[in-house]
CSV table of C-alpha atoms in Angstrom, one decimal:
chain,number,residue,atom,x,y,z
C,1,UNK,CA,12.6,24.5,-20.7
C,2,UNK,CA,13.0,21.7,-18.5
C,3,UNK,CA,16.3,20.9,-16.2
C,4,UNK,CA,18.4,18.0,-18.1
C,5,UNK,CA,18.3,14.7,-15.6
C,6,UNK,CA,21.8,13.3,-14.1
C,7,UNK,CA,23.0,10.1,-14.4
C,8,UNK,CA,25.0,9.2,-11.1
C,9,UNK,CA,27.3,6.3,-11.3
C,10,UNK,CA,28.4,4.2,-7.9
C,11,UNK,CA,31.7,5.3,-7.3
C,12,UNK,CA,32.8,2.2,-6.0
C,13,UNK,CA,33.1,0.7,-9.2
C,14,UNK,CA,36.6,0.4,-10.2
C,15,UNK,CA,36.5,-1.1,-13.7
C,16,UNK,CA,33.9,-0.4,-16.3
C,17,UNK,CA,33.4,-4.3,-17.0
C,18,UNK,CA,31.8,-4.3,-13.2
C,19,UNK,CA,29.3,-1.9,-13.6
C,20,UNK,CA,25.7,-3.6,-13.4
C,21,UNK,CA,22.2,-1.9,-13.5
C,22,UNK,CA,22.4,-1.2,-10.0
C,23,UNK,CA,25.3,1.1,-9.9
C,24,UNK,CA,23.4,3.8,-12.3
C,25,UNK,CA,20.4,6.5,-10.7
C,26,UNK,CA,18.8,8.9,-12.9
C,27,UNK,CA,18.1,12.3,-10.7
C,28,UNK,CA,15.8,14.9,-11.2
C,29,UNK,CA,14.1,13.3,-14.3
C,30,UNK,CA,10.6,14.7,-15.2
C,31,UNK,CA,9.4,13.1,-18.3
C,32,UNK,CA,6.9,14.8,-20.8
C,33,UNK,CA,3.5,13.3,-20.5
C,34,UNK,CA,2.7,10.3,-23.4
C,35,UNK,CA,1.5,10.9,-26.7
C,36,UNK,CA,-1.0,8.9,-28.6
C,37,UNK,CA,-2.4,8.3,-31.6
C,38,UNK,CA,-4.3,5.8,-33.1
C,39,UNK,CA,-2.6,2.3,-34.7
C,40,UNK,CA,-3.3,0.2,-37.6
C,41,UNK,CA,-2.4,-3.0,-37.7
């Protein structure tokens, strides 16, 4: 079992209409490797 990832908000945001994409990091995130398969179009 993999460890969950954090989400780590700036803390200097004060308001919730301020945040931009800038003020969230994602820690410790490992993700699984991809899976393919074949596509029809």
């Amino acid at each position: 079992i993999r460890p969950l990832p954090k989400m780590i908000l700036n803390p200097e945001v004060t308001s919730i209409f301020d945040f931009t994409f800038n003020d969230f990091t994602l820690v410790d995130y490992n993700p699984h490797p991809a899976i393919k398969g074949a596509v029809a179009v």
